[in-house]
Each structure stands twice: as C-alpha cells, then as structure tokens.
Coordinates of C-alpha atoms (C1' of nucleotides) in Angstrom, one line a residue:
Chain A
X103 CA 64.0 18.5 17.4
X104 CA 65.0 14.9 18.4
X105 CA 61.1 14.7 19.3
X106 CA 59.8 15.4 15.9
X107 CA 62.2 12.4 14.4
X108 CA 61.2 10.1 17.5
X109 CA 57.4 11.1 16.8
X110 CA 58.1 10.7 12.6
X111 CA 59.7 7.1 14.0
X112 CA 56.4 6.6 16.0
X113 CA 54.1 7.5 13.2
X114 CA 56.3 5.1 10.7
X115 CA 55.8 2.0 13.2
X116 CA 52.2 2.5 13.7
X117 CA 51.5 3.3 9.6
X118 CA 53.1 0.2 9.3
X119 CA 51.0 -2.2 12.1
X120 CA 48.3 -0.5 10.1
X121 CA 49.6 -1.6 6.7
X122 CA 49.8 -5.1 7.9
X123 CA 45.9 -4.9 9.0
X124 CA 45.3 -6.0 5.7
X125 CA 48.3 -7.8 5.5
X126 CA 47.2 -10.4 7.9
X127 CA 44.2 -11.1 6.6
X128 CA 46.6 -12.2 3.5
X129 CA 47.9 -14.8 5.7
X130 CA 45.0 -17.5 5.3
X131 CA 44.4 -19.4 1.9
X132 CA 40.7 -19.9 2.8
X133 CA 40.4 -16.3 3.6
X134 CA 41.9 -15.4 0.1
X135 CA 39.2 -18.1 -1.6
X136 CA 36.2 -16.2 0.5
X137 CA 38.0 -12.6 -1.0
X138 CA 37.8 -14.5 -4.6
X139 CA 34.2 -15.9 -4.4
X140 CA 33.0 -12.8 -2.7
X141 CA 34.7 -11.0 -6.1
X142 CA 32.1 -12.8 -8.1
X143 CA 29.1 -11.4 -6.4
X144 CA 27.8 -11.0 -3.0
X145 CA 27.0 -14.5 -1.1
X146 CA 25.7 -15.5 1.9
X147 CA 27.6 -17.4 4.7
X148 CA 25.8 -20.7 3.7
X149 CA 26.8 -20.6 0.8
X150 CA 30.3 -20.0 1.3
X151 CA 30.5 -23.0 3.4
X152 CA 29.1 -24.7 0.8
X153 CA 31.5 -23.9 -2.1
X154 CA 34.5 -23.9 0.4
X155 CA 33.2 -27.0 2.1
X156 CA 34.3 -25.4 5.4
X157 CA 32.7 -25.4 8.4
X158 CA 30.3 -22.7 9.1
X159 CA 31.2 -21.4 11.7
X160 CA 34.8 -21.0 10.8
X161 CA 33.4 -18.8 7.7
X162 CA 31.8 -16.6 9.9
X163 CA 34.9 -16.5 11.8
X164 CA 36.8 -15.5 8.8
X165 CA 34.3 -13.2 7.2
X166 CA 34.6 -11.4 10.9
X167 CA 38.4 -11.0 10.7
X168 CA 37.7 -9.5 7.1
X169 CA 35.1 -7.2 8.5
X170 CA 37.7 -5.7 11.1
X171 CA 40.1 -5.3 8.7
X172 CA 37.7 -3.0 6.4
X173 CA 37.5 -5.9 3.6
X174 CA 33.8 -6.9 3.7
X175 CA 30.4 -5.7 4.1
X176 CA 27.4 -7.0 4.6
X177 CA 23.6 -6.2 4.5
X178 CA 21.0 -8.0 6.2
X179 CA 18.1 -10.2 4.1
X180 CA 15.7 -12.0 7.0
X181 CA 18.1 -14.0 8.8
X182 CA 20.5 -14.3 6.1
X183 CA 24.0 -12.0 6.5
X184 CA 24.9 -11.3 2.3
X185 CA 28.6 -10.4 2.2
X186 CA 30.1 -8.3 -0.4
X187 CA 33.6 -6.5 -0.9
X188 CA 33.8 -3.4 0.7
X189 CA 35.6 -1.7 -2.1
X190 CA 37.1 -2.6 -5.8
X191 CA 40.4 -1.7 -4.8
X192 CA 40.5 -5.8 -3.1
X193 CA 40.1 -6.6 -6.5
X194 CA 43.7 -4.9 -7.5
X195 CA 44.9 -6.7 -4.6
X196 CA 43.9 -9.9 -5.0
X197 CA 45.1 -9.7 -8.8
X198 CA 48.2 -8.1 -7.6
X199 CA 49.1 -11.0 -5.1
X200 CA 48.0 -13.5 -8.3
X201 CA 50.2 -12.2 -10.7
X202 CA 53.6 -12.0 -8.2
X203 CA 52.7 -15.7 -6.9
X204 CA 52.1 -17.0 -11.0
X205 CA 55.9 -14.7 -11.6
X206 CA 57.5 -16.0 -8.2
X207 CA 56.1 -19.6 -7.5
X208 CA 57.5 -22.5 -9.7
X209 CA 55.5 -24.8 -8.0
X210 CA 52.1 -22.9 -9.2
X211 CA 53.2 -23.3 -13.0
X212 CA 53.9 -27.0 -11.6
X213 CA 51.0 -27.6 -10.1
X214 CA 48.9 -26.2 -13.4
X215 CA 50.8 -28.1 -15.6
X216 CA 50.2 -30.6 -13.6
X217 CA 46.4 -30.6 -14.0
X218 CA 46.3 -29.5 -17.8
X219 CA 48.6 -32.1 -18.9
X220 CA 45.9 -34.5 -17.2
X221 CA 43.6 -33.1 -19.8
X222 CA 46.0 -33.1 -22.6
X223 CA 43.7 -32.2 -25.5
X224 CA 43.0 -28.6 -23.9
X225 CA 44.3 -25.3 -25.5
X226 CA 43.9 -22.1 -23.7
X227 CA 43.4 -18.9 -25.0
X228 CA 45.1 -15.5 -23.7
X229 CA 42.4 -12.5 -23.2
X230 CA 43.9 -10.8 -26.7
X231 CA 43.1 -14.1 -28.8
X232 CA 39.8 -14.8 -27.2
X233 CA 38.9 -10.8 -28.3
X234 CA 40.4 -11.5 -31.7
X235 CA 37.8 -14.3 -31.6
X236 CA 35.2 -12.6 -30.7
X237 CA 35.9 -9.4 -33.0
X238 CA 36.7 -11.6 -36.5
X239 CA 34.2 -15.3 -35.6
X240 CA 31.2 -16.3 -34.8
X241 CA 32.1 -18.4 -31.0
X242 CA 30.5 -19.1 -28.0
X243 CA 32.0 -17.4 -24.8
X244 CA 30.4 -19.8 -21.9
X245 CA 30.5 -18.0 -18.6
X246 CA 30.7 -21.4 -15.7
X247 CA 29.7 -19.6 -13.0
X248 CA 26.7 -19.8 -11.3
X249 CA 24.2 -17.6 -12.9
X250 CA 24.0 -15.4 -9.9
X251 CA 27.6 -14.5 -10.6
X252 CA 26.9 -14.1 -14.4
X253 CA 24.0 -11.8 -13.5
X254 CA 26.3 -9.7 -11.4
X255 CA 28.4 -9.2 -14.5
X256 CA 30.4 -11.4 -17.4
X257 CA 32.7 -10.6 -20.7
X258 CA 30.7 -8.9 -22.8
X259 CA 28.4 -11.5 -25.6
X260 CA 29.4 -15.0 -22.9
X261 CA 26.4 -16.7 -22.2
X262 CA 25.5 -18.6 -19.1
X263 CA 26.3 -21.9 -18.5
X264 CA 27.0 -23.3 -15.0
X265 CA 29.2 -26.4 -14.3
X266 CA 26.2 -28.8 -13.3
X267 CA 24.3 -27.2 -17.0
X268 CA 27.3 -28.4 -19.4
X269 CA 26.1 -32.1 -19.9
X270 CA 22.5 -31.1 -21.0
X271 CA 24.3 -27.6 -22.7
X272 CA 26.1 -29.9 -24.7
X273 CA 23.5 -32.3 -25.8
X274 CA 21.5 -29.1 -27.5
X275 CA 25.0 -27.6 -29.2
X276 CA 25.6 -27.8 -32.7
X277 CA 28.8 -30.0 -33.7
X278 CA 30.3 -27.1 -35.1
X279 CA 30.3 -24.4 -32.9
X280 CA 33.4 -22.8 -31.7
X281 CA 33.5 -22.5 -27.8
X282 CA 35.6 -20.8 -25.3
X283 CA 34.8 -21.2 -21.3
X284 CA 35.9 -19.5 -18.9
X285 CA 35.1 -19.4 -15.0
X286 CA 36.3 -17.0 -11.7
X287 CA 39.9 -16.4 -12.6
X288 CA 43.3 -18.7 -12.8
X289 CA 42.5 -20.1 -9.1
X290 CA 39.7 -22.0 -10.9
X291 CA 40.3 -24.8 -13.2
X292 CA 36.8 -25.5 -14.3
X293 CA 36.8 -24.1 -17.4
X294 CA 39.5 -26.5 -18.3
X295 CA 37.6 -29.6 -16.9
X296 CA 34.8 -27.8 -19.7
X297 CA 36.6 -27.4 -22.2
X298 CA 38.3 -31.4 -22.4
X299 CA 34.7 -32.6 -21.8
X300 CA 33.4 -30.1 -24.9
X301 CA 36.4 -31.8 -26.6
X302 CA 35.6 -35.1 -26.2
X303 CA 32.1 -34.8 -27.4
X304 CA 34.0 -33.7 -30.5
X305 CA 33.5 -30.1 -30.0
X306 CA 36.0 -27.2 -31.2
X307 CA 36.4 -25.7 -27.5
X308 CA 38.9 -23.9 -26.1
X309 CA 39.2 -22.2 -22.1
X310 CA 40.4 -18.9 -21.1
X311 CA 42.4 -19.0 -17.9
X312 CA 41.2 -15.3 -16.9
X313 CA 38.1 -14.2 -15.5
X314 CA 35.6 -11.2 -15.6
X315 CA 37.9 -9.7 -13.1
X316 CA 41.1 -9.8 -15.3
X317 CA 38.9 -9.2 -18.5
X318 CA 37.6 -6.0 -17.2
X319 CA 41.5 -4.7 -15.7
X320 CA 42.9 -5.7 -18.7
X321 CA 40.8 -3.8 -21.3
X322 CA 40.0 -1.3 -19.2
X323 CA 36.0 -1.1 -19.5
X324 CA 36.9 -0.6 -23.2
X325 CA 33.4 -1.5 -25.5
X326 CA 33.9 -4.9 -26.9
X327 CA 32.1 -6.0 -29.6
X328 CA 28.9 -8.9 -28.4
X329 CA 29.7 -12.4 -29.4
X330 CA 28.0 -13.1 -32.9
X331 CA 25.3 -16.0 -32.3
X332 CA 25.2 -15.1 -28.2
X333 CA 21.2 -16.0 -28.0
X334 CA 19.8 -13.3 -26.1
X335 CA 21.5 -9.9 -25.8
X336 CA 23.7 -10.4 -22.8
X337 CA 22.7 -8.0 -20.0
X338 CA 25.3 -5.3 -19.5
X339 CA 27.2 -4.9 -16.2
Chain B
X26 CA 34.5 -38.2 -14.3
X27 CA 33.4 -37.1 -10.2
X28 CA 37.8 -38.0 -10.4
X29 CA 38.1 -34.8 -12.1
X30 CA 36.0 -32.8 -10.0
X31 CA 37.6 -33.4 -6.5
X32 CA 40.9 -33.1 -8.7
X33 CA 39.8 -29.5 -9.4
X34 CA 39.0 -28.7 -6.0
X35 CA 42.4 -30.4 -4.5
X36 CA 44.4 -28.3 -7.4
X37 CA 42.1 -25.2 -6.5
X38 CA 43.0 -25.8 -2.7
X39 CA 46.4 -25.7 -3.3
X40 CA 46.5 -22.8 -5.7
X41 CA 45.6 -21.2 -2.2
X42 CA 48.1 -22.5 -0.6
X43 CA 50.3 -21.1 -2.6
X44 CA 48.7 -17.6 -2.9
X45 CA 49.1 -17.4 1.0
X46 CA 52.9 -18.2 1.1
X47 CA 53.0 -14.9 -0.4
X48 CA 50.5 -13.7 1.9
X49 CA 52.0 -14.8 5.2
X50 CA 54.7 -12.5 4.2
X51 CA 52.2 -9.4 4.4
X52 CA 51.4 -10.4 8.0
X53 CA 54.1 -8.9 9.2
X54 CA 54.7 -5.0 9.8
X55 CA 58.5 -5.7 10.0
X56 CA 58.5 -7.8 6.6
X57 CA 56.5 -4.7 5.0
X58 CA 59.1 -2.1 6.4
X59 CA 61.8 -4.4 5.0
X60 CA 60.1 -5.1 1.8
X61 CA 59.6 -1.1 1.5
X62 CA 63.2 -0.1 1.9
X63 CA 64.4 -2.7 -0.3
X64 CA 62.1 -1.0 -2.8
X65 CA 64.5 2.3 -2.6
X66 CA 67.6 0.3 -3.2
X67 CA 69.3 -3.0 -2.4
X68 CA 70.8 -3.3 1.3
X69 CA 72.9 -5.2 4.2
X70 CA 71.3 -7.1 6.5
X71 CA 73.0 -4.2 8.9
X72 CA 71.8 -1.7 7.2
X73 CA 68.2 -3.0 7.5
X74 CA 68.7 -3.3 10.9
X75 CA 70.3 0.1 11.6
X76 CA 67.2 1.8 9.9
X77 CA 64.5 -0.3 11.6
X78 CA 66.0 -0.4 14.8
X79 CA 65.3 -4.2 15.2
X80 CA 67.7 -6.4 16.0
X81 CA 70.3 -8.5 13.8
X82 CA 69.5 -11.7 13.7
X83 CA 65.0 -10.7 13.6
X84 CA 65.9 -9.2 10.7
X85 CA 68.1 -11.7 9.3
X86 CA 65.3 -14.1 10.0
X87 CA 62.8 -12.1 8.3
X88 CA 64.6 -12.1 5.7
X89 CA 65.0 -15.7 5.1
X90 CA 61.3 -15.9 4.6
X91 CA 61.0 -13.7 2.2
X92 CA 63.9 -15.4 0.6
X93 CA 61.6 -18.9 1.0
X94 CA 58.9 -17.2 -0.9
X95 CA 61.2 -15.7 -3.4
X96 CA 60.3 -11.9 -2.9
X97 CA 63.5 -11.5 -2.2
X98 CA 66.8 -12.3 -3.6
X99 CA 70.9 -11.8 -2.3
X100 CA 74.4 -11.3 -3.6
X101 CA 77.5 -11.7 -1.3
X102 CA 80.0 -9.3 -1.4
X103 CA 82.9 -10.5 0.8
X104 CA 81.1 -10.8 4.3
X105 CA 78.0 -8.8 3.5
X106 CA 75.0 -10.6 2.0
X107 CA 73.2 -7.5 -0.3
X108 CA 69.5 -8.3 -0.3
X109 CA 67.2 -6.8 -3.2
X110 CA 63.6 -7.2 -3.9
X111 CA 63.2 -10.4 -6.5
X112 CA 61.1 -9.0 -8.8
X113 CA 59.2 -5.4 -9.7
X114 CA 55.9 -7.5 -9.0
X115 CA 56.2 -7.1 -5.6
X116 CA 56.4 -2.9 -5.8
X117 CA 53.1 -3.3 -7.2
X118 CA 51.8 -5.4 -4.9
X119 CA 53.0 -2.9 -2.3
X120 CA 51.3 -0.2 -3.6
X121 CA 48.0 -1.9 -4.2
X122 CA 48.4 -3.1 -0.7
X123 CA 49.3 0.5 0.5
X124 CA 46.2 2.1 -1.4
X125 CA 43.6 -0.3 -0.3
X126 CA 44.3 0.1 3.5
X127 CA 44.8 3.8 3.3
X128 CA 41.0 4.1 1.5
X129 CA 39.6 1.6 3.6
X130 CA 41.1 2.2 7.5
X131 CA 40.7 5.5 9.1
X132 CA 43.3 5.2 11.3
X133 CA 45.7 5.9 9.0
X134 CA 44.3 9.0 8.2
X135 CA 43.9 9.7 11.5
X136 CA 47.6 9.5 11.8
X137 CA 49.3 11.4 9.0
X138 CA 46.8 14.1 9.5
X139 CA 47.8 13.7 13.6
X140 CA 50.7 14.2 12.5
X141 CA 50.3 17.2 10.1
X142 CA 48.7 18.9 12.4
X143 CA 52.0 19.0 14.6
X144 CA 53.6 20.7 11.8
X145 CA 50.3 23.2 11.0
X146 CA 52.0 25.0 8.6
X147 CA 53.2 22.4 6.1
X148 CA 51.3 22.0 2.6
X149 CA 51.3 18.7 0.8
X150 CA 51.5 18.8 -3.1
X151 CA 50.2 16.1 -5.4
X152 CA 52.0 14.3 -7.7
X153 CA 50.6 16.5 -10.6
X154 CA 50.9 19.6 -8.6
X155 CA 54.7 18.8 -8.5
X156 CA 54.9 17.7 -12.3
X157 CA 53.3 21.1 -12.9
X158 CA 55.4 23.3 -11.1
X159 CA 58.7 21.5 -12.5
X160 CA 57.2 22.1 -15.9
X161 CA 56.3 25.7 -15.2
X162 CA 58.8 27.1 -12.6
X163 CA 62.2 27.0 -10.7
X164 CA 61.8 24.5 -8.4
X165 CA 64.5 22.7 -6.1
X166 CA 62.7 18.9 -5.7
X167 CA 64.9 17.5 -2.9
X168 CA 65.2 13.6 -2.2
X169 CA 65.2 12.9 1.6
X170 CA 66.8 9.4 1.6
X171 CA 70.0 7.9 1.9
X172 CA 72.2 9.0 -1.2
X173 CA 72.9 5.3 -2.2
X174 CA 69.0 5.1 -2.6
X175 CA 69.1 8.2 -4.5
X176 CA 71.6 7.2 -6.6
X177 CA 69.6 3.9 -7.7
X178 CA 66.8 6.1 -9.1
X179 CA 65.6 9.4 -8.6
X180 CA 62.6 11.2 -9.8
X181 CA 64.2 13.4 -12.6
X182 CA 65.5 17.0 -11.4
X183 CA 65.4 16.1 -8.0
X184 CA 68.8 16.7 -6.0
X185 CA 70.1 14.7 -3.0
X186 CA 70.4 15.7 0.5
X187 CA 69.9 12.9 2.3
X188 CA 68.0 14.0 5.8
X189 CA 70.7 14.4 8.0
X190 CA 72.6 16.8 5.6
X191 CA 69.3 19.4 5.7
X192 CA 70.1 21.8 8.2
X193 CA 73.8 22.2 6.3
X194 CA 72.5 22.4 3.0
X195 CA 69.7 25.4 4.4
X196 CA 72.5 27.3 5.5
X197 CA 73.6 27.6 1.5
X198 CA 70.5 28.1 0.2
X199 CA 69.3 31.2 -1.2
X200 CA 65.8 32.2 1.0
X201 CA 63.8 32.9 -2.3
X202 CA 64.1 29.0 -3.5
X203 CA 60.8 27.4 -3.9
X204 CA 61.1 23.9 -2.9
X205 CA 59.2 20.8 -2.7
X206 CA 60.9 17.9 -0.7
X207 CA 60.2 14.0 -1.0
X208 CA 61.2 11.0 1.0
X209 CA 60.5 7.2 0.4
X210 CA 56.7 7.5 -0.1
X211 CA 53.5 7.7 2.0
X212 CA 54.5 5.6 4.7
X213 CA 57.7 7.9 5.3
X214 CA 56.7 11.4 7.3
X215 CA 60.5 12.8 6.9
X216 CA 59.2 15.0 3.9
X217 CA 57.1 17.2 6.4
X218 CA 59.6 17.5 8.8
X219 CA 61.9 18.5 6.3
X220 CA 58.9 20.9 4.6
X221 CA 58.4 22.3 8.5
X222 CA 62.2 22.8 9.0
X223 CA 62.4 24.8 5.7
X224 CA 59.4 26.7 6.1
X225 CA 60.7 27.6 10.0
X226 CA 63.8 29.1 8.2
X227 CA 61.8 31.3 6.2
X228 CA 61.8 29.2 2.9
X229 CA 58.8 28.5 0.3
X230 CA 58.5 24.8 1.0
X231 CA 56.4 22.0 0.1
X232 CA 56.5 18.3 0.6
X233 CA 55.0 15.2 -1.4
X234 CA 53.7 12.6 0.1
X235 CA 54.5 10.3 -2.9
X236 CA 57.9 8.7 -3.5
X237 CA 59.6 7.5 -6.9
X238 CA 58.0 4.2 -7.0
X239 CA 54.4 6.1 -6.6
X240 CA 55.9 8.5 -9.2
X241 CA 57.5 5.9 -11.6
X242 CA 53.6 4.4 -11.6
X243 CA 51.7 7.4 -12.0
X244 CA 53.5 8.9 -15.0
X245 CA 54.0 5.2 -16.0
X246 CA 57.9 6.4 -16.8
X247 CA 56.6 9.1 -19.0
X248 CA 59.6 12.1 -19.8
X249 CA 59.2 14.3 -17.1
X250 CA 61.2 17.8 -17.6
X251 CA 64.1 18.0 -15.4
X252 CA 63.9 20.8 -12.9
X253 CA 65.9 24.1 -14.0
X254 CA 67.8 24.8 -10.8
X255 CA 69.6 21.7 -10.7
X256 CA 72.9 21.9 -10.1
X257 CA 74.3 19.3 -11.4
X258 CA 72.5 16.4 -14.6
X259 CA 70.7 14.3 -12.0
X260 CA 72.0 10.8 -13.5
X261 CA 68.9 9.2 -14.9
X262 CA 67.5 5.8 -13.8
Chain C
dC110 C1' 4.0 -17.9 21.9
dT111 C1' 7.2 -21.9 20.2
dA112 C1' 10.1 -23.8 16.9
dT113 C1' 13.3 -23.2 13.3
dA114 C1' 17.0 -21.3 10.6
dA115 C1' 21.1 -18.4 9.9
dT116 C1' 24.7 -16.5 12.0
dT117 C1' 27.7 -14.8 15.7
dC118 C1' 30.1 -15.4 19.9
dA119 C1' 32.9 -17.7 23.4
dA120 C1' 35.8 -21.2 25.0
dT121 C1' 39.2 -24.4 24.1
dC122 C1' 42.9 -26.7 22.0
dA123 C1' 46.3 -27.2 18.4
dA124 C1' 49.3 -25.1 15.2
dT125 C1' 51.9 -21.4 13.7
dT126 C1' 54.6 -17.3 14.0
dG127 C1' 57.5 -13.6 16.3
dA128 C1' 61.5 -12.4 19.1
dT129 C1' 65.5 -13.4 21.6
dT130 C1' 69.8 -15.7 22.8
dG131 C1' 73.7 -18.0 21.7
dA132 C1' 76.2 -21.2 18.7
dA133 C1' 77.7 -22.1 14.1
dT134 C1' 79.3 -20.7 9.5
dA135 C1' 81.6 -18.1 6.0
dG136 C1' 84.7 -14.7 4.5
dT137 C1' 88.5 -11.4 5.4
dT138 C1' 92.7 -9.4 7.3
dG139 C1' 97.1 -9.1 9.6
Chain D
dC278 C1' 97.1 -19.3 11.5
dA279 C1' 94.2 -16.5 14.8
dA280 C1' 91.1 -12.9 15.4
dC281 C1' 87.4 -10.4 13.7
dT282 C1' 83.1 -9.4 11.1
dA283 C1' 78.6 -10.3 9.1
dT284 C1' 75.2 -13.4 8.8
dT285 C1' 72.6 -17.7 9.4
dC286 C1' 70.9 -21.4 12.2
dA287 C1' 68.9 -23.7 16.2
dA288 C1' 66.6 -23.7 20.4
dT289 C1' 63.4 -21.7 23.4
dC290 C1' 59.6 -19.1 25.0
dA291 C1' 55.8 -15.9 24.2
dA292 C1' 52.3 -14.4 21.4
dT293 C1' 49.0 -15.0 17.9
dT294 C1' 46.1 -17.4 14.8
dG295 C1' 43.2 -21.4 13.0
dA296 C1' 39.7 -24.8 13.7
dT297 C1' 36.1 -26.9 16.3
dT298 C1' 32.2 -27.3 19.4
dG299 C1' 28.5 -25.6 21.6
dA300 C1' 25.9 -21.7 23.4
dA301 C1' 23.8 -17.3 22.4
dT302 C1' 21.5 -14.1 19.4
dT303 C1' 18.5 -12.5 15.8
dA304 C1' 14.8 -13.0 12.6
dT305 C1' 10.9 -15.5 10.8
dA306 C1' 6.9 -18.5 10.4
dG307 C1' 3.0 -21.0 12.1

DNA sequence: CTATAATTCAATCAATTGATTGAATAGTTG
DNA sequence: CAACTATTCAATCAATTGATTGAATTATAG
C-alpha cells in the first residue's frame, strides 16, 4: 500500500514539472509581449521583430520555446511562418497574470503614474463609463491598432485608426466630437499618448486603459449597442 | 513628440518587466507546489518542507521569492514564521494556469489517466455530479487534507478525515454509505486512492478531482445544501 | 537552375536560477 | 545566561536559460 502513496507522490511531482511547462515560458518579459501581440491577431516572425525590435532570430527562438510548451501555432503562407495562439484559454492567463501584477506590484501603479502624469491633461475611462458612453452619446471609440488587428476583432461601433493615421485622423475631425482610444490592453500606453495629442488640438478625448481582450471578458460577449456616428457599420467579430 | 514615443516603448518594456517578476515565480515546479498548498491554508516553513519532501532551507529560499514578488506574505509566531498566499489573485491565477496546461499538454492526461488505470475501478464525479447528489441523496463528502486545512474552509457538508485517519474511520462506517471523497484539487491523486481503498472494502465510493478552490469558483460561493449525513454543522468558511 | 527571402537550427558565451551546505539571526525555555 | 529551535542568509557549484552569430533549410521567383 506504501507503493500506491509513493506512486500518488510520483504522479504529484511529475503533474507539477508539467504545470511549470507553461510556467517557464512565464519567465521571459519578451516572451509575455509576443503572447500579448500574438492576442491581437496572428503575425508573422518579421513582424514581431519589428514591433519588439528584437532580433529575429531570438523571436524565432522564443516563438519555438512557446511552440513546445503548447502555446503557439502556426500555419505556413510561402515562406512566411504566421503565428497564432494555440487556444483562448492564454488569453485568461495572460489577463490573470495582469490583474495579480497591477494588485501586487507598487512599482506598476508607479511606473503608470509615472507616464500619465507626463501627460497631465489625460482622463481615462473604466470599461462601464466608456459603455455608458456609448449607450447614452454620440462618441467616437478609436481602435489604435493596426488595422490587421481591428479586422481580427474590436469593441463593438470603434472605428480604425492606427497610431501613424492620428495626425491626418485628426486634421478631418470635427472640433466637437467626443473621442475615446483605446489600444492592446494596459501594457500599452498608446492610447494615452492619443488621447493628450487629441487634447491638445483642442479635442474632448478621453482613453480607455483596457483592450478588446478585457472588453470581451468583462461583458461577456454581451450585445452592445454600435457607437452612434461610427461611419461604416463596424464588421462584427 | 518622437520623445513620447520611445517613452511609450521604455514604459511598455518595463510593464514587462514587471509582468515577468511574477512570471519567474511560475518557472518553478517547487514554487507551484508551494504556492498550491498555501492555497489550502497558511503554513510553517517546516511544514512545507515536511509535505514536499524538500529540504529546509530550498524551501525557505523559495519562499523568499515569492515574498520579493509579494505572492506571498508572513506572520511570526514565536519562532515559526506562518506564510500565507498575499492575495486571492493568485488562486486565480493558479487555476487559469492549471486549466490551460491541462487542455493544452497531453502528458498530463496521460498521467492521471496512467494513474486511474492503476486503480480501474475508481469513478470520477464532476463538480455538478457531486452538487447533485448532495442535493438529492445521503451522501458522506469526505475532505482528504490535513484537518488545519479543513478547518480554514471546507466545501459545505463535507467531513474531515484527514488521509492517514481513512482506514480507522472505514472500520466505523456503515457498508451502505455512498461516499464521494475530495483532496486539494486536480493536481492531488489522494482522492482515488482514498476512492480505491473504499471501494476495496466494499463501499459505494466516488472521488472528485476538484478541490474547494475549484469548487469556491465554479459555484462562484453560491449556497450549496449541506450534506444530510453529517455528523456534526461543518463550521462554514 | 540561381538568387533571394523568411525562418529555423546549432554553437557559443553570458546571465540567471536551483540546490546544497554551513553560518548567522531571532525567539524561547529552563 | 546557555542551549535549543526555526528560519534566513551567504557562499558555492551545477544546471538552465537568454542572446547573438552564422549556417542550414524551405519556399519562391526569374
């Protein structure tokens, strides 16, 4: 009977080596930024170098330790490797590890702070006030993201607007519009860099700090209601 | 205005940073074990050591970084330091961590169901299954841990008998008890020993793979009827 | 077929992490 | 106070991981 305990011993080490699989691949900060990007949309190698700015090969390197682990896929376009989650479930993770750091980590509030107090005029939104918004006013929900990632899915009534679009965006805008940005999540701190430069033209803009990702887990794939003056009927995810 | 740019990326960079001081933790398999029972109760460094079978001062170590990245926290009581889990963020964070590698590596399945097949005759109830049949029958719903972890928190009805107490308390037990046994959660196999043991002496047993911080999330705290054979109030959480 | 592009693989070195041993520290008891 | 207990710290060595460079592989186009 001392067997089955020593096997149930066994079986408890080895669950655990497996556990930490996954756990290791935790372990890298640019490996977490690839996980977040590749949450966005699927993206070749290239051009996670490029938003990175690491060195290619060291992507590929990471993206291979992610394939091991189960993390990854990827399908094959020419000569070009597109990587994609494997599963949603690194989603919940990833949002999961971001919301203990953000509870745990004084120096992320710090380092936030930090950067919004640079940009002093800027207000953000939580998700429930940017709904209100959009359920009781006639806004403009700009998604920052490249378009490939807005095509891949966005909140509901946003409309497109990459980074390197907002100067000419903003030349075409009525004064009185009432904007909130937002961009991949509270890792990126675009939509605040938007929003004081909306500001300063003398726009009413706010940012949201959340994503499509924390949209979506938050309400739940519940309907919401399409922005007001959105342009062109956003496409559904 | 390029200022504000590479200020976004060096902020962005160290958002990273900081997500992976978190995520160095999950590297280890003996920082997960210890993370896990700390999630069934606060304990001694000695009594973490006793249960892993590691030695002292590895786990005393281990335990200073999770202190460093404040998933952890301590009280002294005279020469014992107690260590808890810092926050209920990090049960979460467990959890998503625990579903994501079970859906995504088959080892694991490959494992437990290894390891079930040893014990060929033990049936595994779901969470529901178990809800059910404490709403609809006479069911004994033993906890398999340590009393002191029972004693933090229990799913309600269930009744303590700590592993090592099991072949005692089937010598008092009448032979037509229907009985479903739990331990400390999916990465825990006692509850099919414990099911095989009780099935071997002629009783209707059961296990769960599921422990009461899977439970506590899946019925989200909802009331759960206590089970009508128990002895004595199980104290609630 | 050759040249090119995108990616992976292998080798190497640097950096970090894990485990162990023994010393140091803090608290308690007789 | 001395002796003991529980834990932490420091030093050391082994193991693992991260980054870089360059070679190898795969796919494509002319």
């Amino acid at each position: 009977m001392n067997d089955l305990f020593e096997s149930a011993n066994t079986i408890k080490d080895e669950l655990y080596r497996q556990l930490s699989r996954i756990g290791k691949c935790l372990s890298s900060d640019k490996r977490l930024e690839i996980l977040t990007l590749l949450s966005q949309g699927p993206k070749t190698v290239e051009k996670l170098a490029a938003i990175t700015g690491m060195h290619f090969a060291n992507v590929s390197r990471h993206l291979q330790i992610l394939l091991e682990a189960k993390l990854v896929t990827f399908t094959k376009n020419k000569t070009h490797a597109i990587y994609s989650l494997a599963d949603p479930a690194v989603v919940d993770l990833l949002t999961s590890l971001w919301r203990l750091s953000e509870k745990q980590l004084a120096d992320i509030a710090k380092l936030k702070d930090g950067f919004m107090n640079e940009l002093d005029d800027v207000q953000t939104l939580s998700m429930e006030e940017v709904y209100d918004k959009i359920n009781t006013q006639s806004i403009l929900l700009l998604d920052l993201r490249p378009k490939e990632e807005f095509e891949i899915g966005h909140i509901p009534g946003a409309i497109s607007v990459p980074m390197e679009e907002l100067d000419s965006f903003m030349r075409e805008l009525q004064k009185d519009a009432e904007i909130v940005a937002y961009c991949r999540g509270p890792l990126c701190v675009y939509s605040a860099i938007a929003a004081h430069k909306l500001k300063d033209e003398g726009f009413n803009a706010y940012r949201m700090d959340e994503g499509l990702n924390e949209w979506q887990q938050h309400f739940n794939n519940a309907k919401v209601p399409e922005a007001s003056s959105s342009d062109k009927p956003p496409r559904r995810q």
